[in-house]
GROMACS .gro file of C-alpha atoms in nm:
model
  308
    1UNK     CA    1  11.144   7.088  10.167
    2UNK     CA    2  11.180   7.147   9.794
    3UNK     CA    3  11.293   7.505   9.856
    4UNK     CA    4  11.562   7.385  10.099
    5UNK     CA    5  11.690   7.124   9.856
    6UNK     CA    6  11.714   7.369   9.569
    7UNK     CA    7  11.931   7.623   9.758
    8UNK     CA    8  12.264   7.438   9.716
    9UNK     CA    9  12.185   7.380   9.348
   10UNK     CA   10  12.112   7.744   9.284
   11UNK     CA   11  12.415   7.861   9.480
   12UNK     CA   12  12.620   7.639   9.253
   13UNK     CA   13  12.467   7.811   8.952
   14UNK     CA   14  12.542   8.151   9.103
   15UNK     CA   15  12.903   8.063   9.169
   16UNK     CA   16  12.941   7.936   8.815
   17UNK     CA   17  12.789   8.258   8.681
   18UNK     CA   18  12.975   8.509   8.897
   19UNK     CA   19  13.184   8.325   9.151
   20UNK     CA   20  13.537   8.216   9.205
   21UNK     CA   21  13.581   8.021   8.885
   22UNK     CA   22  13.395   8.230   8.623
   23UNK     CA   23  13.289   8.593   8.585
   24UNK     CA   24  13.435   8.759   8.896
   25UNK     CA   25  13.402   9.129   8.813
   26UNK     CA   26  13.084   9.290   8.944
   27UNK     CA   27  12.811   9.331   8.680
   28UNK     CA   28  12.630   9.663   8.623
   29UNK     CA   29  12.345   9.755   8.392
   30UNK     CA   30  12.424  10.130   8.404
   31UNK     CA   31  12.796  10.084   8.334
   32UNK     CA   32  12.786  10.342   8.051
   33UNK     CA   33  12.733  10.628   8.299
   34UNK     CA   34  13.026  10.539   8.527
   35UNK     CA   35  13.296  10.314   8.385
   36UNK     CA   36  13.561  10.364   8.651
   37UNK     CA   37  13.481  10.018   8.795
   38UNK     CA   38  13.580   9.851   8.466
   39UNK     CA   39  13.842  10.087   8.319
   40UNK     CA   40  14.101  10.293   8.513
   41UNK     CA   41  14.150  10.519   8.208
   42UNK     CA   42  13.808  10.669   8.291
   43UNK     CA   43  13.950  10.847   8.598
   44UNK     CA   44  13.924  11.226   8.565
   45UNK     CA   45  13.718  11.218   8.246
   46UNK     CA   46  13.474  11.482   8.382
   47UNK     CA   47  13.538  11.836   8.499
   48UNK     CA   48  13.498  11.862   8.875
   49UNK     CA   49  13.500  11.590   9.138
   50UNK     CA   50  13.258  11.320   9.022
   51UNK     CA   51  13.105  11.090   9.284
   52UNK     CA   52  12.870  10.798   9.228
   53UNK     CA   53  12.681  10.555   9.450
   54UNK     CA   54  12.529  10.243   9.298
   55UNK     CA   55  12.322   9.971   9.463
   56UNK     CA   56  12.217   9.655   9.281
   57UNK     CA   57  11.988   9.374   9.397
   58UNK     CA   58  11.997   9.093   9.145
   59UNK     CA   59  11.743   8.810   9.104
   60UNK     CA   60  11.499   8.951   9.360
   61UNK     CA   61  11.305   8.691   9.559
   62UNK     CA   62  11.578   8.433   9.546
   63UNK     CA   63  11.781   8.326   9.855
   64UNK     CA   64  12.152   8.395   9.815
   65UNK     CA   65  12.105   8.626   9.515
   66UNK     CA   66  12.380   8.881   9.444
   67UNK     CA   67  12.369   9.218   9.622
   68UNK     CA   68  12.619   9.489   9.534
   69UNK     CA   69  12.699   9.836   9.668
   70UNK     CA   70  12.958  10.059   9.499
   71UNK     CA   71  13.096  10.405   9.573
   72UNK     CA   72  13.332  10.577   9.331
   73UNK     CA   73  13.507  10.912   9.317
   74UNK     CA   74  13.738  11.058   9.052
   75UNK     CA   75  13.869  11.392   8.936
   76UNK     CA   76  14.118  11.548   8.696
   77UNK     CA   77  14.418  11.724   8.849
   78UNK     CA   78  14.416  12.099   8.779
   79UNK     CA   79  14.644  12.212   8.496
   80UNK     CA   80  14.772  11.860   8.436
   81UNK     CA   81  14.670  11.581   8.202
   82UNK     CA   82  14.626  11.349   8.497
   83UNK     CA   83  14.323  11.200   8.672
   84UNK     CA   84  14.286  11.014   9.001
   85UNK     CA   85  14.005  10.787   9.116
   86UNK     CA   86  13.895  10.528   9.370
   87UNK     CA   87  13.619  10.266   9.388
   88UNK     CA   88  13.488  10.083   9.695
   89UNK     CA   89  13.280   9.769   9.636
   90UNK     CA   90  13.089   9.522   9.847
   91UNK     CA   91  12.949   9.222   9.663
   92UNK     CA   92  12.753   8.939   9.827
   93UNK     CA   93  12.653   8.624   9.643
   94UNK     CA   94  12.540   8.310   9.820
   95UNK     CA   95  12.797   8.226  10.085
   96UNK     CA   96  13.058   8.454   9.928
   97UNK     CA   97  13.129   8.807  10.054
   98UNK     CA   98  13.371   9.036   9.871
   99UNK     CA   99  13.506   9.373   9.987
  100UNK     CA  100  13.718   9.562   9.735
  101UNK     CA  101  13.916   9.886   9.710
  102UNK     CA  102  14.043  10.003   9.370
  103UNK     CA  103  14.277  10.302   9.318
  104UNK     CA  104  14.324  10.441   8.968
  105UNK     CA  105  14.541  10.695   8.792
  106UNK     CA  106  14.510  10.810   8.432
  107UNK     CA  107  14.712  11.019   8.189
  108UNK     CA  108  14.576  11.155   7.862
  109UNK     CA  109  14.708  11.300   7.538
  110UNK     CA  110  14.511  11.577   7.366
  111UNK     CA  111  14.467  11.576   6.989
  112UNK     CA  112  14.380  11.862   6.756
  113UNK     CA  113  14.035  11.722   6.670
  114UNK     CA  114  13.918  11.759   7.034
  115UNK     CA  115  13.969  11.392   7.111
  116UNK     CA  116  14.179  11.245   7.391
  117UNK     CA  117  14.363  10.918   7.436
  118UNK     CA  118  14.370  10.816   7.802
  119UNK     CA  119  14.588  10.552   7.964
  120UNK     CA  120  14.508  10.416   8.309
  121UNK     CA  121  14.665  10.196   8.574
  122UNK     CA  122  14.499  10.050   8.882
  123UNK     CA  123  14.596   9.887   9.210
  124UNK     CA  124  14.332   9.689   9.399
  125UNK     CA  125  14.283   9.491   9.717
  126UNK     CA  126  13.994   9.247   9.763
  127UNK     CA  127  13.896   9.048  10.067
  128UNK     CA  128  13.711   8.727   9.981
  129UNK     CA  129  13.515   8.537  10.243
  130UNK     CA  130  13.334   8.206  10.197
  131UNK     CA  131  13.173   8.068  10.514
  132UNK     CA  132  13.016   7.726  10.461
  133UNK     CA  133  12.880   7.724  10.817
  134UNK     CA  134  12.602   7.946  10.682
  135UNK     CA  135  12.495   7.671  10.442
  136UNK     CA  136  12.138   7.560  10.529
  137UNK     CA  137  12.256   7.199  10.514
  138UNK     CA  138  12.538   7.283  10.761
  139UNK     CA  139  12.770   7.014  10.627
  140UNK     CA  140  13.068   6.997  10.871
  141UNK     CA  141  13.289   6.855  10.597
  142UNK     CA  142  13.276   7.190  10.419
  143UNK     CA  143  13.415   7.387  10.716
  144UNK     CA  144  13.771   7.308  10.609
  145UNK     CA  145  13.700   7.479  10.276
  146UNK     CA  146  13.616   7.819  10.428
  147UNK     CA  147  13.803   8.107  10.265
  148UNK     CA  148  13.913   8.438  10.419
  149UNK     CA  149  14.185   8.579  10.197
  150UNK     CA  150  14.304   8.923  10.081
  151UNK     CA  151  14.400   8.932   9.715
  152UNK     CA  152  14.607   9.223   9.579
  153UNK     CA  153  14.581   9.284   9.208
  154UNK     CA  154  14.646   9.534   8.932
  155UNK     CA  155  14.472   9.659   8.621
  156UNK     CA  156  14.536   9.858   8.304
  157UNK     CA  157  14.316  10.032   8.052
  158UNK     CA  158  14.299  10.280   7.769
  159UNK     CA  159  14.019  10.496   7.629
  160UNK     CA  160  13.989  10.711   7.319
  161UNK     CA  161  13.714  10.967   7.366
  162UNK     CA  162  13.563  11.306   7.296
  163UNK     CA  163  13.244  11.471   7.423
  164UNK     CA  164  13.037  11.249   7.189
  165UNK     CA  165  13.206  10.908   7.173
  166UNK     CA  166  13.429  10.666   7.359
  167UNK     CA  167  13.616  10.346   7.281
  168UNK     CA  168  13.785  10.162   7.566
  169UNK     CA  169  13.983   9.847   7.639
  170UNK     CA  170  14.073   9.729   7.987
  171UNK     CA  171  14.201   9.441   8.197
  172UNK     CA  172  14.088   9.541   8.549
  173UNK     CA  173  14.197   9.208   8.702
  174UNK     CA  174  14.537   9.154   8.548
  175UNK     CA  175  14.697   8.900   8.783
  176UNK     CA  176  14.575   8.541   8.823
  177UNK     CA  177  14.556   8.462   9.194
  178UNK     CA  178  14.476   8.147   9.396
  179UNK     CA  179  14.279   8.183   9.719
  180UNK     CA  180  14.382   7.985  10.027
  181UNK     CA  181  14.125   7.801  10.243
  182UNK     CA  182  14.145   7.902  10.611
  183UNK     CA  183  14.400   7.695  10.803
  184UNK     CA  184  14.544   7.528  10.494
  185UNK     CA  185  14.887   7.588  10.346
  186UNK     CA  186  14.788   7.435  10.014
  187UNK     CA  187  14.581   7.624   9.758
  188UNK     CA  188  14.243   7.514   9.630
  189UNK     CA  189  14.281   7.473   9.251
  190UNK     CA  190  13.916   7.569   9.201
  191UNK     CA  191  13.937   7.898   9.400
  192UNK     CA  192  14.118   8.121   9.154
  193UNK     CA  193  14.087   8.480   9.036
  194UNK     CA  194  14.122   8.491   8.660
  195UNK     CA  195  14.226   8.770   8.422
  196UNK     CA  196  13.931   8.960   8.269
  197UNK     CA  197  13.906   9.153   7.941
  198UNK     CA  198  13.660   9.436   7.862
  199UNK     CA  199  13.593   9.635   7.544
  200UNK     CA  200  13.342   9.921   7.559
  201UNK     CA  201  13.219  10.171   7.303
  202UNK     CA  202  12.950  10.437   7.262
  203UNK     CA  203  12.853  10.720   7.028
  204UNK     CA  204  12.597  11.004   7.045
  205UNK     CA  205  12.384  11.069   6.734
  206UNK     CA  206  12.176  11.388   6.715
  207UNK     CA  207  11.840  11.289   6.566
  208UNK     CA  208  11.687  11.634   6.605
  209UNK     CA  209  11.703  11.936   6.833
  210UNK     CA  210  11.533  11.759   7.125
  211UNK     CA  211  11.633  11.398   7.074
  212UNK     CA  212  11.967  11.216   7.075
  213UNK     CA  213  12.051  10.848   7.045
  214UNK     CA  214  12.350  10.688   7.217
  215UNK     CA  215  12.415  10.319   7.143
  216UNK     CA  216  12.662  10.141   7.371
  217UNK     CA  217  12.844   9.809   7.351
  218UNK     CA  218  13.027   9.614   7.619
  219UNK     CA  219  13.221   9.295   7.548
  220UNK     CA  220  13.339   9.079   7.840
  221UNK     CA  221  13.562   8.775   7.830
  222UNK     CA  222  13.730   8.561   8.095
  223UNK     CA  223  13.878   8.216   8.055
  224UNK     CA  224  13.639   7.950   8.178
  225UNK     CA  225  13.319   8.152   8.121
  226UNK     CA  226  13.106   8.221   7.811
  227UNK     CA  227  13.185   8.531   7.605
  228UNK     CA  228  12.935   8.803   7.697
  229UNK     CA  229  12.803   9.107   7.510
  230UNK     CA  230  12.588   9.388   7.641
  231UNK     CA  231  12.403   9.583   7.369
  232UNK     CA  232  12.235   9.908   7.473
  233UNK     CA  233  12.049  10.201   7.316
  234UNK     CA  234  11.974  10.516   7.518
  235UNK     CA  235  11.760  10.807   7.400
  236UNK     CA  236  11.824  11.152   7.547
  237UNK     CA  237  11.513  11.372   7.552
  238UNK     CA  238  11.556  11.752   7.570
  239UNK     CA  239  11.900  11.714   7.731
  240UNK     CA  240  11.721  11.607   8.049
  241UNK     CA  241  11.590  11.249   8.049
  242UNK     CA  242  11.756  10.926   7.935
  243UNK     CA  243  11.540  10.627   7.837
  244UNK     CA  244  11.716  10.308   7.737
  245UNK     CA  245  11.695   9.936   7.666
  246UNK     CA  246  11.965   9.670   7.682
  247UNK     CA  247  12.025   9.306   7.604
  248UNK     CA  248  12.281   9.110   7.802
  249UNK     CA  249  12.369   8.780   7.638
  250UNK     CA  250  12.280   8.464   7.829
  251UNK     CA  251  12.115   8.673   8.099
  252UNK     CA  252  11.851   8.944   8.055
  253UNK     CA  253  11.673   9.229   7.883
  254UNK     CA  254  11.698   9.561   8.069
  255UNK     CA  255  11.518   9.895   8.092
  256UNK     CA  256  11.701  10.213   8.201
  257UNK     CA  257  11.590  10.556   8.318
  258UNK     CA  258  11.811  10.853   8.405
  259UNK     CA  259  11.721  11.212   8.489
  260UNK     CA  260  11.949  11.515   8.509
  261UNK     CA  261  11.794  11.670   8.822
  262UNK     CA  262  12.040  11.963   8.824
  263UNK     CA  263  12.357  12.029   8.623
  264UNK     CA  264  12.550  11.854   8.902
  265UNK     CA  265  12.303  11.588   9.018
  266UNK     CA  266  12.201  11.282   8.816
  267UNK     CA  267  11.969  11.001   8.927
  268UNK     CA  268  11.926  10.667   8.752
  269UNK     CA  269  11.734  10.340   8.780
  270UNK     CA  270  11.739  10.017   8.582
  271UNK     CA  271  11.541   9.695   8.589
  272UNK     CA  272  11.652   9.363   8.443
  273UNK     CA  273  11.366   9.143   8.329
  274UNK     CA  274  11.285   8.841   8.110
  275UNK     CA  275  11.598   8.664   8.231
  276UNK     CA  276  11.714   8.430   7.956
  277UNK     CA  277  11.888   8.184   8.191
  278UNK     CA  278  11.731   7.897   8.387
  279UNK     CA  279  11.700   8.132   8.687
  280UNK     CA  280  11.409   8.312   8.513
  281UNK     CA  281  11.174   8.061   8.675
  282UNK     CA  282  11.268   8.145   9.034
  283UNK     CA  283  11.330   8.522   9.046
  284UNK     CA  284  11.143   8.845   8.973
  285UNK     CA  285  11.417   9.047   8.803
  286UNK     CA  286  11.697   9.276   8.919
  287UNK     CA  287  11.691   9.636   9.045
  288UNK     CA  288  11.972   9.891   9.025
  289UNK     CA  289  11.984  10.255   9.137
  290UNK     CA  290  12.263  10.504   9.072
  291UNK     CA  291  12.322  10.851   9.214
  292UNK     CA  292  12.586  11.077   9.063
  293UNK     CA  293  12.691  11.415   9.195
  294UNK     CA  294  12.969  11.640   9.063
  295UNK     CA  295  13.133  11.881   9.306
  296UNK     CA  296  13.227  12.193   9.118
  297UNK     CA  297  13.571  12.336   9.189
  298UNK     CA  298  13.667  12.698   9.134
  299UNK     CA  299  13.700  12.761   8.762
  300UNK     CA  300  13.532  12.436   8.657
  301UNK     CA  301  13.265  12.441   8.388
  302UNK     CA  302  13.020  12.157   8.449
  303UNK     CA  303  12.901  12.016   8.115
  304UNK     CA  304  12.544  11.890   8.123
  305UNK     CA  305  12.424  11.645   8.028
  306UNK     CA  306  12.728  11.417   8.044
  307UNK     CA  307  12.694  11.162   7.768
  308UNK     CA  308  12.907  10.900   7.948
   0.00000   0.00000   0.00000
C-alpha cells in the first residue's frame, strides 16, 4: 500500500522537475556529442550525413520514470554554407507522453583563423498527451483535465566553433504556449510551455600524443525552474576511446564511455548515479546509449575522431 500511495507524490515531483511547468526540454547526458536537439546552429557541422539514435531510461526501478528515444539527422549542403537537420523525439514521464519533430536550418560564416560562426533557426511540432485515467488512483475528477494538444514552436541558436572548440547559445523553445485540456475551450494556466535558454561550451586540450582532455559546460535556464549547470570532462585515449565524468546540478554525477568503432561509426553509453535529489532513495540510476553513424558522400573527408 505504501508503494501505491507514493506514486502520485513522485509523479508530482517528476512533473515539477521536467513537466509542463518547469524544465520541458529533454535532458541528455551525452549532449556534447550531438547538440542538434538543443541548438539548431549545430545542423551540418560535420562532413557527410550524420545520424544519431539515443535512448535514455531515467531513474530505473521507479514507476513513471522518464523514458526518451531520439533520432536525429543533419548534413551540410554541398558547395554552400548551409546545413539542414531534423530531430524526432518521444519522451514519456509519468502520465505525460510527448512526440516531437524539429526541423533545423543553419548558415555559417567562415573566418581566416579556421573558425566558423553558425546561425540556426528551427521549426517544431510537439504533441502532448496527459491521460489521468491511467492514474493508479483512477480519480474520475481528473478526467476533465486530460490533455491532447499539438503545440507548434520555433527556435534560434548560434555557435562559434572550429575543429577544437565550440561556444553556443540557443533558445530551442522560443514561444510560450498554453495547452488546452480535452473538451475545454478555456486554457489551464498551469499547463504552459515556457521559453528555454541554453549556453554550451567545450575545448580540446592536447595533453600528450595519446591523450586529450575536453571539458564541456552546459547552462540551462527556464522561468519557474532552478538554474542548472552541467560540468563535464572527457578524456580521449589514442584517438579511439572517450572516458568522461559529469556533474549535473541538483540531480546527479555521471560516467560516460564512447568508442570510435570505425571512422564512421561511434557508440556511446552513460550512467547517472549518486542522484543528489530526494529521488536517490527510490531509484537505481539512469542509463543512456547513443549510436552515431556518418554516411560518407562522394568527395567527403570524414574526420575522426569528431570532438563534438
